[in-house]
Amino acid sequence: MDNQQKEKLSKPLLPLILLLMLVILLTVIISNLRPPQKQIPLDQAKPIPATPPATINKQPEIKSEDPAQTPLREDTVREAIKKYRLGKIEEAESDFRTILVFDPDNQAALSYLGTIFFSQKKYKEAEMLFLRETKVYPGDPLGFWNLALTQTKLGKFKESIETMVYLCGISPANKEFLIETARLYAYVGDRENTEKYLQLAKKQGADLSHILEDKSFFPAQSKTDR
């Protein structure tokens, strides 16, 4: 095949090649312009371990009458928390486990051990401890906050919403709790309750200007941007 024949064949292909290159370029541009997918609410938050003074100063009761059991010192909980804060997680975990053997309702141990499990992605174990904490200490908001975070990680959005609603009930002035509850409702497509909790947050003085740029809150803007 001589050069003239090659040129005749290449001329019709040139527009097709250019068109293909244009399509590829446009695809890349469009993909970069797409808004990021909405994140699962509370997904980036971390538990806040509870440290009630009454729990720290309490000497755990020994449930067993076995003389071989060694009584726990009064500062056992305090020492365990200190180890946790110093990054000695394995030692702290062991101490908190021991505390719960003798005092199953010790709030600090439940909360800190639950937080340790959460950080280890042992969400089922963390949920079990936070559930117990909320049952024993129903007036403490931190336990419910931690429980909601864990339930979200497990994909239990119905349970997480119920937990957040209760949390807002005991902490009605907390703007963060109200906004995150609205975010959960928005995530599951409940527009009415999304608007309700955003309005409650607004009444508490929350700045909702960022909501205008949050894709998950677009259905609720009609009432909250007034």
mmCIF file of C-alpha atoms in Angstrom:
data_model
loop_
_atom_site.group_PDB
_atom_site.id
_atom_site.type_symbol
_atom_site.label_atom_id
_atom_site.label_comp_id
_atom_site.label_asym_id
_atom_site.label_seq_id
_atom_site.Cartn_x
_atom_site.Cartn_y
_atom_site.Cartn_z
ATOM 1 C CA MET A 1 0.000 0.000 0.000
ATOM 2 C CA ASP A 2 1.558 3.326 -1.110
ATOM 3 C CA ASN A 3 1.543 6.577 0.830
ATOM 4 C CA GLN A 4 -1.389 8.046 -1.094
ATOM 5 C CA GLN A 5 -3.650 5.141 -0.141
ATOM 6 C CA LYS A 6 -2.611 5.446 3.515
ATOM 7 C CA GLU A 7 -3.444 9.133 3.501
ATOM 8 C CA LYS A 8 -6.891 8.429 2.021
ATOM 9 C CA LEU A 9 -7.633 5.914 4.796
ATOM 10 C CA SER A 10 -6.332 8.088 7.611
ATOM 11 C CA LYS A 11 -8.365 11.196 6.683
ATOM 12 C CA PRO A 12 -11.805 9.676 7.573
ATOM 13 C CA LEU A 13 -10.413 8.300 10.848
ATOM 14 C CA LEU A 14 -9.017 11.613 12.031
ATOM 15 C CA PRO A 15 -12.393 13.158 13.017
ATOM 16 C CA LEU A 16 -13.330 9.975 14.856
ATOM 17 C CA ILE A 17 -10.084 10.025 16.804
ATOM 18 C CA LEU A 18 -10.553 13.689 17.699
ATOM 19 C CA LEU A 19 -14.153 13.040 18.758
ATOM 20 C CA LEU A 20 -13.063 10.127 20.960
ATOM 21 C CA MET A 21 -10.403 12.286 22.608
ATOM 22 C CA LEU A 22 -12.995 15.004 23.220
ATOM 23 C CA VAL A 23 -15.396 12.516 24.830
ATOM 24 C CA ILE A 24 -12.637 11.227 27.129
ATOM 25 C CA LEU A 25 -11.687 14.794 28.092
ATOM 26 C CA LEU A 26 -15.288 15.744 28.866
ATOM 27 C CA THR A 27 -15.760 12.568 30.931
ATOM 28 C CA VAL A 28 -12.746 13.434 33.077
ATOM 29 C CA ILE A 29 -13.938 17.025 33.570
ATOM 30 C CA ILE A 30 -17.491 15.980 34.499
ATOM 31 C CA SER A 31 -16.291 13.366 36.962
ATOM 32 C CA ASN A 32 -14.168 15.980 38.723
ATOM 33 C CA LEU A 33 -17.106 18.363 38.906
ATOM 34 C CA ARG A 34 -19.438 15.874 40.565
ATOM 35 C CA PRO A 35 -20.282 16.777 44.163
ATOM 36 C CA PRO A 36 -18.901 14.342 46.730
ATOM 37 C CA GLN A 37 -21.311 11.704 47.964
ATOM 38 C CA LYS A 38 -22.894 12.592 51.277
ATOM 39 C CA GLN A 39 -21.149 10.978 54.190
ATOM 40 C CA ILE A 40 -22.895 8.782 56.662
ATOM 41 C CA PRO A 41 -23.841 11.124 59.527
ATOM 42 C CA LEU A 42 -21.666 10.960 62.633
ATOM 43 C CA ASP A 43 -19.245 8.743 60.686
ATOM 44 C CA GLN A 44 -16.232 10.923 61.419
ATOM 45 C CA ALA A 45 -17.048 11.545 65.087
ATOM 46 C CA LYS A 46 -15.341 9.727 67.930
ATOM 47 C CA PRO A 47 -16.728 8.646 71.309
ATOM 48 C CA ILE A 48 -16.189 10.834 74.349
ATOM 49 C CA PRO A 49 -15.437 8.681 77.397
ATOM 50 C CA ALA A 50 -17.295 9.660 80.537
ATOM 51 C CA THR A 51 -15.321 10.347 83.703
ATOM 52 C CA PRO A 52 -17.806 11.084 86.491
ATOM 53 C CA PRO A 53 -16.011 12.013 89.747
ATOM 54 C CA ALA A 54 -18.331 9.815 91.795
ATOM 55 C CA THR A 55 -17.240 6.804 89.766
ATOM 56 C CA ILE A 56 -13.539 7.581 90.034
ATOM 57 C CA ASN A 57 -13.618 7.900 93.786
ATOM 58 C CA LYS A 58 -15.797 4.860 94.265
ATOM 59 C CA GLN A 59 -14.155 1.676 95.488
ATOM 60 C CA PRO A 60 -15.561 -1.166 93.355
ATOM 61 C CA GLU A 61 -17.465 -3.722 95.341
ATOM 62 C CA ILE A 62 -16.242 -7.295 95.328
ATOM 63 C CA LYS A 63 -19.108 -9.569 94.414
ATOM 64 C CA SER A 64 -17.285 -12.771 95.267
ATOM 65 C CA GLU A 65 -16.507 -14.035 98.761
ATOM 66 C CA ASP A 66 -13.568 -16.029 97.432
ATOM 67 C CA PRO A 67 -10.605 -15.167 99.718
ATOM 68 C CA ALA A 68 -8.284 -15.628 96.750
ATOM 69 C CA GLN A 69 -9.724 -12.474 95.177
ATOM 70 C CA THR A 70 -7.505 -9.444 95.729
ATOM 71 C CA PRO A 71 -9.409 -6.307 96.702
ATOM 72 C CA LEU A 72 -9.144 -3.511 94.168
ATOM 73 C CA ARG A 73 -7.500 -0.300 95.340
ATOM 74 C CA GLU A 74 -9.571 2.858 95.591
ATOM 75 C CA ASP A 75 -7.569 4.479 92.792
ATOM 76 C CA THR A 76 -7.906 1.568 90.346
ATOM 77 C CA VAL A 77 -10.251 3.475 88.054
ATOM 78 C CA ARG A 78 -8.147 6.612 88.212
ATOM 79 C CA GLU A 79 -4.997 4.662 87.317
ATOM 80 C CA ALA A 80 -6.740 2.947 84.416
ATOM 81 C CA ILE A 81 -7.868 6.307 83.024
ATOM 82 C CA LYS A 82 -4.347 7.668 83.415
ATOM 83 C CA LYS A 83 -2.932 4.748 81.423
ATOM 84 C CA TYR A 84 -5.517 5.338 78.709
ATOM 85 C CA ARG A 85 -4.587 9.002 78.417
ATOM 86 C CA LEU A 86 -0.899 8.127 78.276
ATOM 87 C CA GLY A 87 -1.561 5.826 75.344
ATOM 88 C CA LYS A 88 -1.057 2.593 77.289
ATOM 89 C CA ILE A 89 -4.197 1.175 75.745
ATOM 90 C CA GLU A 90 -3.538 -2.533 76.337
ATOM 91 C CA GLU A 91 -2.850 -1.966 80.043
ATOM 92 C CA ALA A 92 -5.872 0.301 80.373
ATOM 93 C CA GLU A 93 -8.099 -2.233 78.614
ATOM 94 C CA SER A 94 -6.962 -4.958 80.990
ATOM 95 C CA ASP A 95 -7.644 -2.727 84.006
ATOM 96 C CA PHE A 96 -11.112 -1.730 82.817
ATOM 97 C CA ARG A 97 -11.997 -5.358 82.169
ATOM 98 C CA THR A 98 -10.928 -6.220 85.716
ATOM 99 C CA ILE A 99 -12.968 -3.363 87.156
ATOM 100 C CA LEU A 100 -16.090 -4.574 85.359
ATOM 101 C CA VAL A 101 -15.635 -8.058 86.793
ATOM 102 C CA PHE A 102 -16.060 -6.636 90.295
ATOM 103 C CA ASP A 103 -18.268 -3.661 89.441
ATOM 104 C CA PRO A 104 -20.300 -4.362 86.242
ATOM 105 C CA ASP A 105 -22.014 -0.972 86.451
ATOM 106 C CA ASN A 106 -18.902 1.178 86.799
ATOM 107 C CA GLN A 107 -19.575 4.013 84.365
ATOM 108 C CA ALA A 108 -15.981 5.008 83.684
ATOM 109 C CA ALA A 109 -15.014 1.407 82.908
ATOM 110 C CA LEU A 110 -18.032 0.909 80.643
ATOM 111 C CA SER A 111 -17.395 4.166 78.823
ATOM 112 C CA TYR A 112 -13.627 3.884 78.426
ATOM 113 C CA LEU A 113 -13.647 0.218 77.481
ATOM 114 C CA GLY A 114 -16.416 0.928 74.985
ATOM 115 C CA THR A 115 -14.276 3.714 73.525
ATOM 116 C CA ILE A 116 -11.307 1.356 73.263
ATOM 117 C CA PHE A 117 -13.413 -1.232 71.450
ATOM 118 C CA PHE A 118 -14.739 1.500 69.132
ATOM 119 C CA SER A 119 -11.190 2.545 68.207
ATOM 120 C CA GLN A 120 -10.402 -1.125 67.508
ATOM 121 C CA LYS A 121 -13.466 -1.290 65.225
ATOM 122 C CA LYS A 122 -15.083 -3.810 67.551
ATOM 123 C CA TYR A 123 -18.390 -2.015 67.169
ATOM 124 C CA LYS A 124 -20.634 -4.803 68.448
ATOM 125 C CA GLU A 125 -18.652 -5.065 71.671
ATOM 126 C CA ALA A 126 -18.644 -1.273 72.036
ATOM 127 C CA GLU A 127 -22.401 -1.133 71.457
ATOM 128 C CA MET A 128 -22.984 -3.701 74.197
ATOM 129 C CA LEU A 129 -21.024 -1.630 76.729
ATOM 130 C CA PHE A 130 -22.608 1.688 75.741
ATOM 131 C CA LEU A 131 -26.062 0.103 75.910
ATOM 132 C CA ARG A 132 -25.382 -1.024 79.451
ATOM 133 C CA GLU A 133 -24.061 2.421 80.343
ATOM 134 C CA THR A 134 -27.213 4.136 79.065
ATOM 135 C CA LYS A 135 -29.446 1.756 80.979
ATOM 136 C CA VAL A 136 -27.585 2.257 84.251
ATOM 137 C CA TYR A 137 -27.024 6.001 83.747
ATOM 138 C CA PRO A 138 -30.055 7.196 81.719
ATOM 139 C CA GLY A 139 -29.456 10.840 82.549
ATOM 140 C CA ASP A 140 -25.911 11.087 81.207
ATOM 141 C CA PRO A 141 -25.839 12.334 77.585
ATOM 142 C CA LEU A 142 -22.330 11.055 76.777
ATOM 143 C CA GLY A 143 -23.398 7.425 76.932
ATOM 144 C CA PHE A 144 -26.180 8.042 74.414
ATOM 145 C CA TRP A 145 -23.893 10.039 72.132
ATOM 146 C CA ASN A 146 -21.349 7.219 72.111
ATOM 147 C CA LEU A 147 -24.086 4.653 71.553
ATOM 148 C CA ALA A 148 -25.453 6.601 68.556
ATOM 149 C CA LEU A 149 -21.977 6.791 67.004
ATOM 150 C CA THR A 150 -21.542 3.049 67.387
ATOM 151 C CA GLN A 151 -24.979 2.213 66.014
ATOM 152 C CA THR A 152 -24.229 4.382 62.984
ATOM 153 C CA LYS A 153 -21.001 2.462 62.384
ATOM 154 C CA LEU A 154 -23.056 -0.750 62.496
ATOM 155 C CA GLY A 155 -25.537 0.654 59.980
ATOM 156 C CA LYS A 156 -28.336 0.635 62.545
ATOM 157 C CA PHE A 157 -29.772 3.995 61.518
ATOM 158 C CA LYS A 158 -33.220 3.421 63.017
ATOM 159 C CA GLU A 159 -31.692 2.632 66.405
ATOM 160 C CA SER A 160 -29.203 5.483 66.070
ATOM 161 C CA ILE A 161 -32.023 7.951 65.382
ATOM 162 C CA GLU A 162 -33.965 6.685 68.405
ATOM 163 C CA THR A 163 -30.863 7.126 70.539
ATOM 164 C CA MET A 164 -30.269 10.659 69.246
ATOM 165 C CA VAL A 165 -33.910 11.618 69.794
ATOM 166 C CA TYR A 166 -33.642 10.484 73.428
ATOM 167 C CA LEU A 167 -30.337 12.350 73.696
ATOM 168 C CA CYS A 168 -31.982 15.557 72.471
ATOM 169 C CA GLY A 169 -34.701 14.965 75.039
ATOM 170 C CA ILE A 170 -32.245 15.048 77.932
ATOM 171 C CA SER A 171 -30.069 17.757 76.332
ATOM 172 C CA PRO A 172 -32.601 19.955 74.487
ATOM 173 C CA ALA A 173 -30.279 22.968 74.351
ATOM 174 C CA ASN A 174 -27.344 21.154 72.731
ATOM 175 C CA LYS A 175 -27.124 22.520 69.169
ATOM 176 C CA GLU A 176 -24.707 19.835 67.996
ATOM 177 C CA PHE A 177 -27.011 17.021 69.095
ATOM 178 C CA LEU A 178 -29.968 18.649 67.345
ATOM 179 C CA ILE A 179 -28.086 19.198 64.078
ATOM 180 C CA GLU A 180 -26.689 15.663 64.018
ATOM 181 C CA THR A 181 -30.166 14.266 64.664
ATOM 182 C CA ALA A 182 -31.421 16.284 61.705
ATOM 183 C CA ARG A 183 -28.549 14.945 59.620
ATOM 184 C CA LEU A 184 -29.514 11.376 60.459
ATOM 185 C CA TYR A 185 -33.112 12.037 59.476
ATOM 186 C CA ALA A 186 -31.930 13.612 56.225
ATOM 187 C CA TYR A 187 -29.787 10.583 55.514
ATOM 188 C CA VAL A 188 -32.780 8.239 55.727
ATOM 189 C CA GLY A 189 -34.950 10.624 53.703
ATOM 190 C CA ASP A 190 -37.241 11.909 56.464
ATOM 191 C CA ARG A 191 -37.719 15.524 55.396
ATOM 192 C CA GLU A 192 -40.280 16.434 58.047
ATOM 193 C CA ASN A 193 -38.088 15.471 60.988
ATOM 194 C CA THR A 194 -35.000 16.903 59.295
ATOM 195 C CA GLU A 195 -36.709 20.290 59.204
ATOM 196 C CA LYS A 196 -38.037 19.844 62.736
ATOM 197 C CA TYR A 197 -34.608 19.316 64.319
ATOM 198 C CA LEU A 198 -32.946 22.001 62.233
ATOM 199 C CA GLN A 199 -35.609 24.432 63.441
ATOM 200 C CA LEU A 200 -34.986 23.348 67.032
ATOM 201 C CA ALA A 201 -31.255 23.920 66.541
ATOM 202 C CA LYS A 202 -31.963 27.343 65.037
ATOM 203 C CA LYS A 203 -34.061 28.285 68.077
ATOM 204 C CA GLN A 204 -31.047 27.438 70.241
ATOM 205 C CA GLY A 205 -28.942 29.891 68.253
ATOM 206 C CA ALA A 206 -27.259 27.478 65.841
ATOM 207 C CA ASP A 207 -25.719 28.987 62.703
ATOM 208 C CA LEU A 208 -27.256 27.028 59.829
ATOM 209 C CA SER A 209 -25.538 28.911 57.013
ATOM 210 C CA HIS A 210 -23.335 25.898 56.258
ATOM 211 C CA ILE A 211 -26.475 23.817 55.739
ATOM 212 C CA LEU A 212 -27.001 25.654 52.443
ATOM 213 C CA GLU A 213 -23.875 23.951 51.070
ATOM 214 C CA ASP A 214 -24.564 20.534 52.552
ATOM 215 C CA LYS A 215 -26.227 18.285 49.985
ATOM 216 C CA SER A 216 -27.841 16.111 52.649
ATOM 217 C CA PHE A 217 -29.825 19.096 53.939
ATOM 218 C CA PHE A 218 -31.125 20.456 50.633
ATOM 219 C CA PRO A 219 -34.711 19.167 51.210
ATOM 220 C CA ALA A 220 -34.879 21.115 54.489
ATOM 221 C CA GLN A 221 -33.665 24.492 53.259
ATOM 222 C CA SER A 222 -37.115 25.759 52.293
ATOM 223 C CA LYS A 223 -37.967 26.494 55.929
ATOM 224 C CA THR A 224 -34.598 27.027 57.605
ATOM 225 C CA ASP A 225 -33.078 29.674 55.361
ATOM 226 C CA ARG A 226 -35.736 32.271 56.124
#
